[in-house]
Structures are given as structure tokens and as C-alpha cells.
mmCIF file of C-alpha atoms in Angstrom:
data_model
loop_
_atom_site.group_PDB
_atom_site.id
_atom_site.type_symbol
_atom_site.label_atom_id
_atom_site.label_comp_id
_atom_site.label_asym_id
_atom_site.label_seq_id
_atom_site.Cartn_x
_atom_site.Cartn_y
_atom_site.Cartn_z
ATOM 1 C CA UNK A 1 0.000 0.000 0.000
ATOM 2 C CA UNK A 2 2.870 2.323 0.788
ATOM 3 C CA UNK A 3 4.312 1.874 -2.696
ATOM 4 C CA UNK A 4 0.933 2.517 -4.312
ATOM 5 C CA UNK A 5 0.594 5.816 -2.436
ATOM 6 C CA UNK A 6 4.133 6.855 -3.362
ATOM 7 C CA UNK A 7 3.561 5.975 -7.036
ATOM 8 C CA UNK A 8 0.288 7.911 -6.999
ATOM 9 C CA UNK A 9 1.955 11.005 -5.560
ATOM 10 C CA UNK A 10 4.714 10.795 -8.175
ATOM 11 C CA UNK A 11 2.087 10.533 -10.942
ATOM 12 C CA UNK A 12 0.157 13.495 -9.499
ATOM 13 C CA UNK A 13 3.311 15.635 -9.367
ATOM 14 C CA UNK A 14 4.202 14.527 -12.907
ATOM 15 C CA UNK A 15 0.766 15.545 -14.137
ATOM 16 C CA UNK A 16 1.177 18.956 -12.495
ATOM 17 C CA UNK A 17 4.537 19.298 -14.241
ATOM 18 C CA UNK A 18 2.970 18.419 -17.584
ATOM 19 C CA UNK A 19 0.234 21.015 -17.020
ATOM 20 C CA UNK A 20 2.929 23.587 -16.238
ATOM 21 C CA UNK A 21 4.711 22.808 -19.501
ATOM 22 C CA UNK A 22 1.464 23.171 -21.462
ATOM 23 C CA UNK A 23 0.694 26.434 -19.662
ATOM 24 C CA UNK A 24 4.143 27.879 -20.370
ATOM 25 C CA UNK A 25 3.791 27.050 -24.059
ATOM 26 C CA UNK A 26 0.637 29.147 -24.063
ATOM 27 C CA UNK A 27 -1.419 26.876 -26.310
ATOM 28 C CA UNK A 28 0.566 27.889 -29.375
ATOM 29 C CA UNK A 29 -0.057 26.235 -32.708
ATOM 30 C CA UNK A 30 2.496 24.115 -34.485
ATOM 31 C CA UNK A 31 4.505 26.007 -37.111
ATOM 32 C CA UNK A 32 3.327 23.686 -39.891
ATOM 33 C CA UNK A 33 -0.355 24.318 -39.043
ATOM 34 C CA UNK A 34 -0.015 28.071 -38.459
ATOM 35 C CA UNK A 35 -2.000 28.996 -41.584
ATOM 36 C CA UNK A 36 -5.050 26.852 -40.751
ATOM 37 C CA UNK A 37 -7.804 27.829 -38.345
ATOM 38 C CA UNK A 38 -7.389 24.947 -35.902
ATOM 39 C CA UNK A 39 -7.970 25.719 -32.229
ATOM 40 C CA UNK A 40 -5.065 25.348 -29.798
ATOM 41 C CA UNK A 41 -4.650 22.030 -28.051
ATOM 42 C CA UNK A 42 -6.099 21.645 -24.580
ATOM 43 C CA UNK A 43 -3.238 19.664 -23.073
ATOM 44 C CA UNK A 44 -3.217 21.649 -19.851
ATOM 45 C CA UNK A 45 -6.886 20.904 -19.178
ATOM 46 C CA UNK A 46 -6.337 17.202 -19.850
ATOM 47 C CA UNK A 47 -3.298 17.078 -17.561
ATOM 48 C CA UNK A 48 -5.168 18.809 -14.745
ATOM 49 C CA UNK A 49 -8.212 16.558 -15.225
ATOM 50 C CA UNK A 50 -5.910 13.536 -15.049
ATOM 51 C CA UNK A 51 -4.418 14.900 -11.804
ATOM 52 C CA UNK A 52 -7.849 15.385 -10.268
ATOM 53 C CA UNK A 53 -8.840 11.871 -11.303
ATOM 54 C CA UNK A 54 -5.695 10.419 -9.740
ATOM 55 C CA UNK A 55 -6.284 12.352 -6.522
ATOM 56 C CA UNK A 56 -9.872 11.132 -6.239
ATOM 57 C CA UNK A 57 -8.811 7.568 -7.016
ATOM 58 C CA UNK A 58 -6.111 7.710 -4.327
ATOM 59 C CA UNK A 59 -8.599 9.055 -1.785
ATOM 60 C CA UNK A 60 -11.126 6.310 -2.576
ATOM 61 C CA UNK A 61 -8.479 3.577 -2.423
ATOM 62 C CA UNK A 62 -7.273 4.810 0.985
ATOM 63 C CA UNK A 63 -10.851 4.898 2.297
ATOM 64 C CA UNK A 64 -11.621 1.395 1.023
ATOM 65 C CA UNK A 65 -8.305 0.092 2.386
ATOM 66 C CA UNK A 66 -9.120 1.484 5.828
ATOM 67 C CA UNK A 67 -12.636 0.044 5.679
ATOM 68 C CA UNK A 68 -11.305 -3.394 4.679
ATOM 69 C CA UNK A 69 -8.676 -3.309 7.443
ATOM 70 C CA UNK A 70 -5.680 -3.343 5.107
ATOM 71 C CA UNK A 71 -4.271 -0.191 6.714
ATOM 72 C CA UNK A 72 -4.449 0.942 10.324
ATOM 73 C CA UNK A 73 -4.336 4.492 11.636
ATOM 74 C CA UNK A 74 -1.234 5.460 13.560
ATOM 75 C CA UNK A 75 -0.351 8.460 15.624
ATOM 76 C CA UNK A 76 -0.939 9.712 19.114
ATOM 77 C CA UNK A 77 -3.328 7.691 21.263
ATOM 78 C CA UNK A 78 -6.524 9.378 22.398
ATOM 79 C CA UNK A 79 -6.339 10.279 26.076
ATOM 80 C CA UNK A 80 -9.527 10.233 28.175
#
């Protein structure tokens, strides 16, 4: 479970990095298609949607894992 969470966080950070690259490019057209009236690509929106999907999936997996007893909460004990 620990490795799944780490891999998910790496994928989420990678998706944020990809969205940053798309944002810095500014949605520019390719040079070969500059004369046509094609709209700019929406790579940033797809990367951010992928990140949100991964985050929701990670949250659901952690909740189900806790419910099934695969993971246990740790931390300070509750004092009466």
C-alpha cells in the first residue's frame, strides 16, 4: 500500500509538471499548421483533469483500504 501511495503522488506531481509545460507554451499552434484555423490544443486541461482523477482515485483507495482493514491508523493515542 505504501508503494501505491508513493507511485500515486509521483504521478500526481508529474501531471502537475505536464500542465505547467502546457501552460508555459501558451497553447501555441504548431509552425506547420499556423495557416489553418485549428484551435489550440487543450493539453493543460487534460493534464489537470488527469491529476484530479488520480487524486480522487487515491482518496477512494485509501478509504476502502481502511474500511477493509488493510491499513491501520497510527499516531498519538486518544487520552480520556
